[in-house]
GROMACS .gro file of N, CA and C in nm:
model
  348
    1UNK      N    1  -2.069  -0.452   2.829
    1UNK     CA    2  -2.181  -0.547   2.822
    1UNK      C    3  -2.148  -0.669   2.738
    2UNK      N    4  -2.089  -0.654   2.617
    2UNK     CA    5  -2.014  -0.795   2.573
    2UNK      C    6  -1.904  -0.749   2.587
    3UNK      N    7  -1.838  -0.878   2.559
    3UNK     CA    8  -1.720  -0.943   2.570
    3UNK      C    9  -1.649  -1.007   2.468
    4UNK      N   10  -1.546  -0.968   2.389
    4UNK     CA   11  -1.462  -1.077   2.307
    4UNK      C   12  -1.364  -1.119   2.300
    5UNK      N   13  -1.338  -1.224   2.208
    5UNK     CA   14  -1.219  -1.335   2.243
    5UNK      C   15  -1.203  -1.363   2.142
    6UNK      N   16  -1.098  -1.304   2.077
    6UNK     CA   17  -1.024  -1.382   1.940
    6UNK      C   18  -0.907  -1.478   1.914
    7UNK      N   19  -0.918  -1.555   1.860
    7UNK     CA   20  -0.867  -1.694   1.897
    7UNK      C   21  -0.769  -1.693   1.733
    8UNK      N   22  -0.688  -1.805   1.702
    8UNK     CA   23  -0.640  -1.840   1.560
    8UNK      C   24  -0.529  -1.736   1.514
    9UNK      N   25  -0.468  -1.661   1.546
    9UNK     CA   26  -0.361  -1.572   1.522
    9UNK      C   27  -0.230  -1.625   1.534
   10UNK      N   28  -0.103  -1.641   1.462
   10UNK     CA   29   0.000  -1.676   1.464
   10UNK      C   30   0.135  -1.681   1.361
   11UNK      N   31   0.186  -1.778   1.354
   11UNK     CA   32   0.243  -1.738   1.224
   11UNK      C   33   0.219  -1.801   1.082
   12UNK      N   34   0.258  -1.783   1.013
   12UNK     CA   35   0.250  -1.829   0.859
   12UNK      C   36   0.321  -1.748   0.761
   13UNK      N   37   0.349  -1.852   0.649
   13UNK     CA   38   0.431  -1.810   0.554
   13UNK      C   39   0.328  -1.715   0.472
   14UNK      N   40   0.421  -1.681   0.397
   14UNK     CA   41   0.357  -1.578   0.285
   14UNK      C   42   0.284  -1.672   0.147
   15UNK      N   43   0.160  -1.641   0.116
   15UNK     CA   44   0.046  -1.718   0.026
   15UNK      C   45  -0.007  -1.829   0.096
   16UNK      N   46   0.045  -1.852   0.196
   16UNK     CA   47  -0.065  -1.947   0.318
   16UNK      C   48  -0.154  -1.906   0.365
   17UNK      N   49  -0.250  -1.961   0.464
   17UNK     CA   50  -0.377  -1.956   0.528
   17UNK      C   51  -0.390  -1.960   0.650
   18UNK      N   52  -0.467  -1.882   0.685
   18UNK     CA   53  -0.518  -1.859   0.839
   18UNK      C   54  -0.643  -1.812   0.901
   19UNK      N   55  -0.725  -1.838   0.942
   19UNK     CA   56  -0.879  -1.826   1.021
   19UNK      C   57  -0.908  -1.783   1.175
   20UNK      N   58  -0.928  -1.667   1.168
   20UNK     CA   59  -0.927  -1.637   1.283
   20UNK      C   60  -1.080  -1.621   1.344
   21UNK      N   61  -1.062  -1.654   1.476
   21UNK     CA   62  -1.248  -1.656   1.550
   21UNK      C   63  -1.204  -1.555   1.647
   22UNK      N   64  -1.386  -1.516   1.682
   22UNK     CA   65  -1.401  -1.381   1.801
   22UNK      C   66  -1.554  -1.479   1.841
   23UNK      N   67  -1.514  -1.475   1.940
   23UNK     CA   68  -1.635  -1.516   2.001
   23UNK      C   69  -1.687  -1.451   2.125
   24UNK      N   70  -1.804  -1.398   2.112
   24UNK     CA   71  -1.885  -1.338   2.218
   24UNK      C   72  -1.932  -1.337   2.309
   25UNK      N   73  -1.955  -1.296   2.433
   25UNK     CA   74  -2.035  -1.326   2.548
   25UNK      C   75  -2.078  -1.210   2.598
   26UNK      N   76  -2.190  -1.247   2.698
   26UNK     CA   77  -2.269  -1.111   2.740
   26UNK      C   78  -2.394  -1.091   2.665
   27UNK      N   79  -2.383  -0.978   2.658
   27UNK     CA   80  -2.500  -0.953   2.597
   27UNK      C   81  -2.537  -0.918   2.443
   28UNK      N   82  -2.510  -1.074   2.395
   28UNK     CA   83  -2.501  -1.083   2.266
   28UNK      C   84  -2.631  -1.070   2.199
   29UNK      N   85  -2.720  -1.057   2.226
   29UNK     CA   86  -2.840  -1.023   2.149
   29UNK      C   87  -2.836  -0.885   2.077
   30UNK      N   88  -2.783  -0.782   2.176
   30UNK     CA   89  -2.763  -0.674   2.140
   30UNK      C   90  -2.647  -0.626   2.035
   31UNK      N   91  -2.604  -0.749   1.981
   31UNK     CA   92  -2.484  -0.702   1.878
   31UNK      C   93  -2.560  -0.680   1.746
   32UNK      N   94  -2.516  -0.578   1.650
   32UNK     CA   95  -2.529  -0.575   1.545
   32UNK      C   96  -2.430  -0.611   1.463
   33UNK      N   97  -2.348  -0.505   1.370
   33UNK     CA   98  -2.248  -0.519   1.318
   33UNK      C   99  -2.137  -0.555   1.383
   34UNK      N  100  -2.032  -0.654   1.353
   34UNK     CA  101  -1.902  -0.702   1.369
   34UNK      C  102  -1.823  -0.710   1.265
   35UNK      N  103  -1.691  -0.650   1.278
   35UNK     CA  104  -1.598  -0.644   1.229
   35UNK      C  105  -1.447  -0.677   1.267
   36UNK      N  106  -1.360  -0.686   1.170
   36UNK     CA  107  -1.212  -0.719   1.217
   36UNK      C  108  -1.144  -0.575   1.169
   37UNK      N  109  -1.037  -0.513   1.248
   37UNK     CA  110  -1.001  -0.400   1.258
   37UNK      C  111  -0.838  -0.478   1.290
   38UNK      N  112  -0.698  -0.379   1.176
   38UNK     CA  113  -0.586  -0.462   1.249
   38UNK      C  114  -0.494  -0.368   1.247
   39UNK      N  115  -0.412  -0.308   1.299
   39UNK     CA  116  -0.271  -0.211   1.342
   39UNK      C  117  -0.161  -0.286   1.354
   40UNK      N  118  -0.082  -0.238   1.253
   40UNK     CA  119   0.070  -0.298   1.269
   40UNK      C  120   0.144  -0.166   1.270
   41UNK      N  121   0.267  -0.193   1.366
   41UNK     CA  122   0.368  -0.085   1.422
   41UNK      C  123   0.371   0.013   1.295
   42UNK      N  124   0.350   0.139   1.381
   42UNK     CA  125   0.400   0.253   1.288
   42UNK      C  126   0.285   0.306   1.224
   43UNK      N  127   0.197   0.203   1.185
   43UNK     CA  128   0.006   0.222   1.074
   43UNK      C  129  -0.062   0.299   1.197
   44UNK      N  130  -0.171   0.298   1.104
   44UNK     CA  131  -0.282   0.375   1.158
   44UNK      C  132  -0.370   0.193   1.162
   45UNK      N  133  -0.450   0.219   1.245
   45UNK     CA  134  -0.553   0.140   1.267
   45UNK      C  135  -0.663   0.134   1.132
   46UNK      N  136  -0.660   0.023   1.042
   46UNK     CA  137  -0.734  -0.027   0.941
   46UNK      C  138  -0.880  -0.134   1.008
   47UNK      N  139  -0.974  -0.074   0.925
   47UNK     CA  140  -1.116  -0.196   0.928
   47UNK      C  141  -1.072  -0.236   0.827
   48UNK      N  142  -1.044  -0.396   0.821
   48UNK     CA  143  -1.045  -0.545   0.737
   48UNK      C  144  -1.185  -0.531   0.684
   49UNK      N  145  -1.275  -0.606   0.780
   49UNK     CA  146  -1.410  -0.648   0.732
   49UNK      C  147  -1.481  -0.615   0.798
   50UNK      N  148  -1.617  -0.596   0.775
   50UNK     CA  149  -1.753  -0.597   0.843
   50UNK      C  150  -1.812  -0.709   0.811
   51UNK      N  151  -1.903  -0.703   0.863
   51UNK     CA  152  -2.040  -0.797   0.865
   51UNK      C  153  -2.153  -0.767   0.909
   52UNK      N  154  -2.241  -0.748   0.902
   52UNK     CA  155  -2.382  -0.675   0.953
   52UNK      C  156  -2.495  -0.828   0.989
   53UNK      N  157  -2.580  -0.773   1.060
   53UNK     CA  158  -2.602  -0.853   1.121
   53UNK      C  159  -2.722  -0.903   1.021
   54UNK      N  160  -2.760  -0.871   0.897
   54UNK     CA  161  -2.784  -0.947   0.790
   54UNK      C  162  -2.722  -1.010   0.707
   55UNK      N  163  -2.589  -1.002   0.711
   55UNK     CA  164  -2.502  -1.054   0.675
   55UNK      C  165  -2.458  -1.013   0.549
   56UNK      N  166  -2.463  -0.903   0.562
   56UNK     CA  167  -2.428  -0.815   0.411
   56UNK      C  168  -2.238  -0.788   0.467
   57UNK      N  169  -2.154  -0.752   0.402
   57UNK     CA  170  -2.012  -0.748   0.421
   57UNK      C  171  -1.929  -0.666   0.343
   58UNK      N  172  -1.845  -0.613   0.415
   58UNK     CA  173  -1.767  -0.472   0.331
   58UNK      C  174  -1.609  -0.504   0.368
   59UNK      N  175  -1.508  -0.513   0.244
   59UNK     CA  176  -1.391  -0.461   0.286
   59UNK      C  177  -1.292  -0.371   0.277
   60UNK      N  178  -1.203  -0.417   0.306
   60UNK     CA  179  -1.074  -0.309   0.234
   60UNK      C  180  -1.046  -0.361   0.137
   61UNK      N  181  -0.993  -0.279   0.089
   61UNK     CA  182  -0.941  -0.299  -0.128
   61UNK      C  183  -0.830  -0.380  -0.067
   62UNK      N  184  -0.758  -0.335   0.066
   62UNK     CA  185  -0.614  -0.449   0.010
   62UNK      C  186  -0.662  -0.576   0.037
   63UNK      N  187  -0.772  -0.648   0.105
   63UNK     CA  188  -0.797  -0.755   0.177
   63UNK      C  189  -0.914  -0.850   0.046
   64UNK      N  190  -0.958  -0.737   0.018
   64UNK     CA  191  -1.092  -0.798  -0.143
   64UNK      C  192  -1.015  -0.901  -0.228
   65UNK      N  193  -1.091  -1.037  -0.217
   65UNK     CA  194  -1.064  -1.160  -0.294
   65UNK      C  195  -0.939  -1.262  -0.226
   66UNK      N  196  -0.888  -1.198  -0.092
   66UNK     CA  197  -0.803  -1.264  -0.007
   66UNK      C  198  -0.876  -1.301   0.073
   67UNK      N  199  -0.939  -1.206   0.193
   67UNK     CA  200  -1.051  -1.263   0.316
   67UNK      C  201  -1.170  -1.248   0.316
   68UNK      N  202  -1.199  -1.345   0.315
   68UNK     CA  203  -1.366  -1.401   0.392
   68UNK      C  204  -1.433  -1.332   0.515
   69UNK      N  205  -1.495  -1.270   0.542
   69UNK     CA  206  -1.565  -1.257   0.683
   69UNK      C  207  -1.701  -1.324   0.690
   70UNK      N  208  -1.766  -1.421   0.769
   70UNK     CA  209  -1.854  -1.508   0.859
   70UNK      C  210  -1.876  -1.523   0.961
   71UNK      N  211  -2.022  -1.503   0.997
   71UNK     CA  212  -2.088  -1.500   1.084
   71UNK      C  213  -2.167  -1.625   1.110
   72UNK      N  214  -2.178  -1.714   1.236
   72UNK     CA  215  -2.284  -1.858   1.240
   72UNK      C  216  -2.414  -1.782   1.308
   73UNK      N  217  -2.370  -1.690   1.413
   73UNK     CA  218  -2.460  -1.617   1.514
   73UNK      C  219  -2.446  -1.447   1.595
   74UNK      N  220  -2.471  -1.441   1.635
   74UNK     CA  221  -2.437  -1.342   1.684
   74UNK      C  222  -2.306  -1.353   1.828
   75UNK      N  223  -2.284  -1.459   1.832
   75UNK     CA  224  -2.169  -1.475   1.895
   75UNK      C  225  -2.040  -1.545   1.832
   76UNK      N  226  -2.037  -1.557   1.705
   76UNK     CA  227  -1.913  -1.591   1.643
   76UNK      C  228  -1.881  -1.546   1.537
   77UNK      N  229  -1.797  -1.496   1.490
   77UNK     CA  230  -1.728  -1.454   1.353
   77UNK      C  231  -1.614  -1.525   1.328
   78UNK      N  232  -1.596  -1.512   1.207
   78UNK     CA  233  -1.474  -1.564   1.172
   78UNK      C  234  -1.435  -1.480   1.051
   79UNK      N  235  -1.266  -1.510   1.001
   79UNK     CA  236  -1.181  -1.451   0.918
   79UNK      C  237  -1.110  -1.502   0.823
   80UNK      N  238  -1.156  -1.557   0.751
   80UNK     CA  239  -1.052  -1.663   0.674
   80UNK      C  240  -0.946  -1.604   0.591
   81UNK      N  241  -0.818  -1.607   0.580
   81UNK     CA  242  -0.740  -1.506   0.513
   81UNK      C  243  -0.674  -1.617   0.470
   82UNK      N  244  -0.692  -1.589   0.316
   82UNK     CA  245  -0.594  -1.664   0.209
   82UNK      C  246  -0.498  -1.539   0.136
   83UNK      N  247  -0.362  -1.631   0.099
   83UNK     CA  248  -0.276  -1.582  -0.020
   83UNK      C  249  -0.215  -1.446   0.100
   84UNK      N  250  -0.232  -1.481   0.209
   84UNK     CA  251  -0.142  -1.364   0.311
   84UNK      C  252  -0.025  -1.324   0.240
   85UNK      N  253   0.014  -1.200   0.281
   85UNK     CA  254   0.143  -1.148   0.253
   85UNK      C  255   0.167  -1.066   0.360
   86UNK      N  256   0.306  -1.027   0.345
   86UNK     CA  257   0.365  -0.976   0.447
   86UNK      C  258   0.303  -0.855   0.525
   87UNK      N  259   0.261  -0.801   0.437
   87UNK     CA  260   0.192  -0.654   0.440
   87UNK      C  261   0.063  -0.693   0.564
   88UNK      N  262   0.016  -0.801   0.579
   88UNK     CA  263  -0.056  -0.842   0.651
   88UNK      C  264  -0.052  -0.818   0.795
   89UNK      N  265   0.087  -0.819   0.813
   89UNK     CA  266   0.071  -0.878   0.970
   89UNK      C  267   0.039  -0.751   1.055
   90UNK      N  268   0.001  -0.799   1.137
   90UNK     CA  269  -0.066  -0.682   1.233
   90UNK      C  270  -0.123  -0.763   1.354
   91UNK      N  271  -0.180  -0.693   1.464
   91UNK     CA  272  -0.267  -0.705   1.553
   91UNK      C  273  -0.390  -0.711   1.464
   92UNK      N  274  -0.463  -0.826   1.479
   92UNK     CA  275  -0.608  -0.802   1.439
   92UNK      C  276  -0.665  -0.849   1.574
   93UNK      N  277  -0.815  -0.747   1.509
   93UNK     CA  278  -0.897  -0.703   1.635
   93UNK      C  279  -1.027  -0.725   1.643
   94UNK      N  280  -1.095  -0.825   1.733
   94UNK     CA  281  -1.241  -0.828   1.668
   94UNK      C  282  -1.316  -0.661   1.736
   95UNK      N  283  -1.437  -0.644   1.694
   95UNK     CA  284  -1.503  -0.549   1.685
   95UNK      C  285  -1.681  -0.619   1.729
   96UNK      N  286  -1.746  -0.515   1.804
   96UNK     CA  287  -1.890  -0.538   1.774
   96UNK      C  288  -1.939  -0.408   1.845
   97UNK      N  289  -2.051  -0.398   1.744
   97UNK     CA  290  -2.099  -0.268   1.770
   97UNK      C  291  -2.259  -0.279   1.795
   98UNK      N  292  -2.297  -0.187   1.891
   98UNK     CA  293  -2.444  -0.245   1.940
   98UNK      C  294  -2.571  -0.146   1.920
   99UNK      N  295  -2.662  -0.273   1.876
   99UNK     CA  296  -2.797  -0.173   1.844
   99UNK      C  297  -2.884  -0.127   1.950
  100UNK      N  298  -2.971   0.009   1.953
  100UNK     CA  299  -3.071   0.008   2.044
  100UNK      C  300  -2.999   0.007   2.180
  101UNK      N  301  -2.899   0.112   2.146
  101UNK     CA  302  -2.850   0.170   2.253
  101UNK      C  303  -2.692   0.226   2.237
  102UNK      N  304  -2.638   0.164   2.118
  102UNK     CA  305  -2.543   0.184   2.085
  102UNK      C  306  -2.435   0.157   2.183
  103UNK      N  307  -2.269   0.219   2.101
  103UNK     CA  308  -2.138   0.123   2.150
  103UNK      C  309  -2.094   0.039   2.127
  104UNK      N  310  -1.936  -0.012   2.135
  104UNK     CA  311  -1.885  -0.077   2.089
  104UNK      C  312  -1.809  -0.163   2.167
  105UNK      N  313  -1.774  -0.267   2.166
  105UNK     CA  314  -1.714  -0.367   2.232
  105UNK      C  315  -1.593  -0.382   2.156
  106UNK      N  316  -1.459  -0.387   2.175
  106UNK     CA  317  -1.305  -0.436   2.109
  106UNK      C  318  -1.273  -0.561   2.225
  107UNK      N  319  -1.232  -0.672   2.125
  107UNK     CA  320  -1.118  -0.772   2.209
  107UNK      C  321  -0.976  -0.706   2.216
  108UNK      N  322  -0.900  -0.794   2.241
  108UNK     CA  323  -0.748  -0.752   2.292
  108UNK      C  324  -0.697  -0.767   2.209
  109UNK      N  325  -0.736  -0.822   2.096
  109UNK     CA  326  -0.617  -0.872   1.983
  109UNK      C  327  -0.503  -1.016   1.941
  110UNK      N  328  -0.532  -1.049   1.824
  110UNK     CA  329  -0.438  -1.159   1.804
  110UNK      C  330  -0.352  -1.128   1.716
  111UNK      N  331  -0.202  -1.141   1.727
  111UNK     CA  332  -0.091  -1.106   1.642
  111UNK      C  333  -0.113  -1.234   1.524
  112UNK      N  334  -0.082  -1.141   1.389
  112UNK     CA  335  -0.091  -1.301   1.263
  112UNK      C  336   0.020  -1.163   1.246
  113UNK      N  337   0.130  -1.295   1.179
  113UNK     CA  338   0.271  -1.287   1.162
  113UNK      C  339   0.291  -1.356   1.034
  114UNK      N  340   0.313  -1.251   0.862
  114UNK     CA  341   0.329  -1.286   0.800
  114UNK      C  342   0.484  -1.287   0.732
  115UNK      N  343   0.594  -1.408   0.689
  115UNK     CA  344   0.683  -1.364   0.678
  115UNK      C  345   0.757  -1.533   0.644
  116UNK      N  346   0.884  -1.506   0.562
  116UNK     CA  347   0.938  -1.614   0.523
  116UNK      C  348   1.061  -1.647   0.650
   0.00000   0.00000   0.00000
């Protein structure tokens, strides 16, 4: 029922910056919580951030005081990741999960490539 599209993934050096967007379609009314979720070879699949659709926000300890998670609507999020390090890179993944009926929607993923 939705649909996402994460955009802004690529490379960068290590303590640089990068912002990544997911943007929604479908049946975006019905989103609640969104999050970024990211797997790099060999890991287990990590949740980055949440966001709730009050805009309350949770992360991971390794990501706390590096990334930002933002919401404008219920069809856009964003990721702002400062002071990257290597440990970073992964597939990140947007996420949305739906109220009043529940389920979850995953995009395909954008590779961010941290490394000198």
């Amino acid at each position: 029922q939705v649909q996402l599209v994460e955009s802004g993934g690529g490379f960068v050096r290590p303590g640089g910056s990068l912002k990544l967007s997911c943007t929604a379609s479908g049946n975006i009314f019905r989103i609640g919580t969104m999050g970024w979720y990211r797997q790099a070879p060999g890991r287990q699949r990590e949740s980055v951030a949440t966001i709730s659709g009050t805009g309350s926000t949770n992360y991971a300890d390794s990501v706390k005081g590096r990334f930002t998670i933002s919401r404008d609507n219920a069809k856009n999020m964003y990721l702002q990741m400062n002071s990257l390090k290597s440990e970073d890179t992964a597939v990140y993944y947007c996420t949305a999960n739906m109220i009043l009926g529940g389920g979850s929607s995953w995009g395909r993923g954008t590779q961010v490539t941290v490394s000198s």
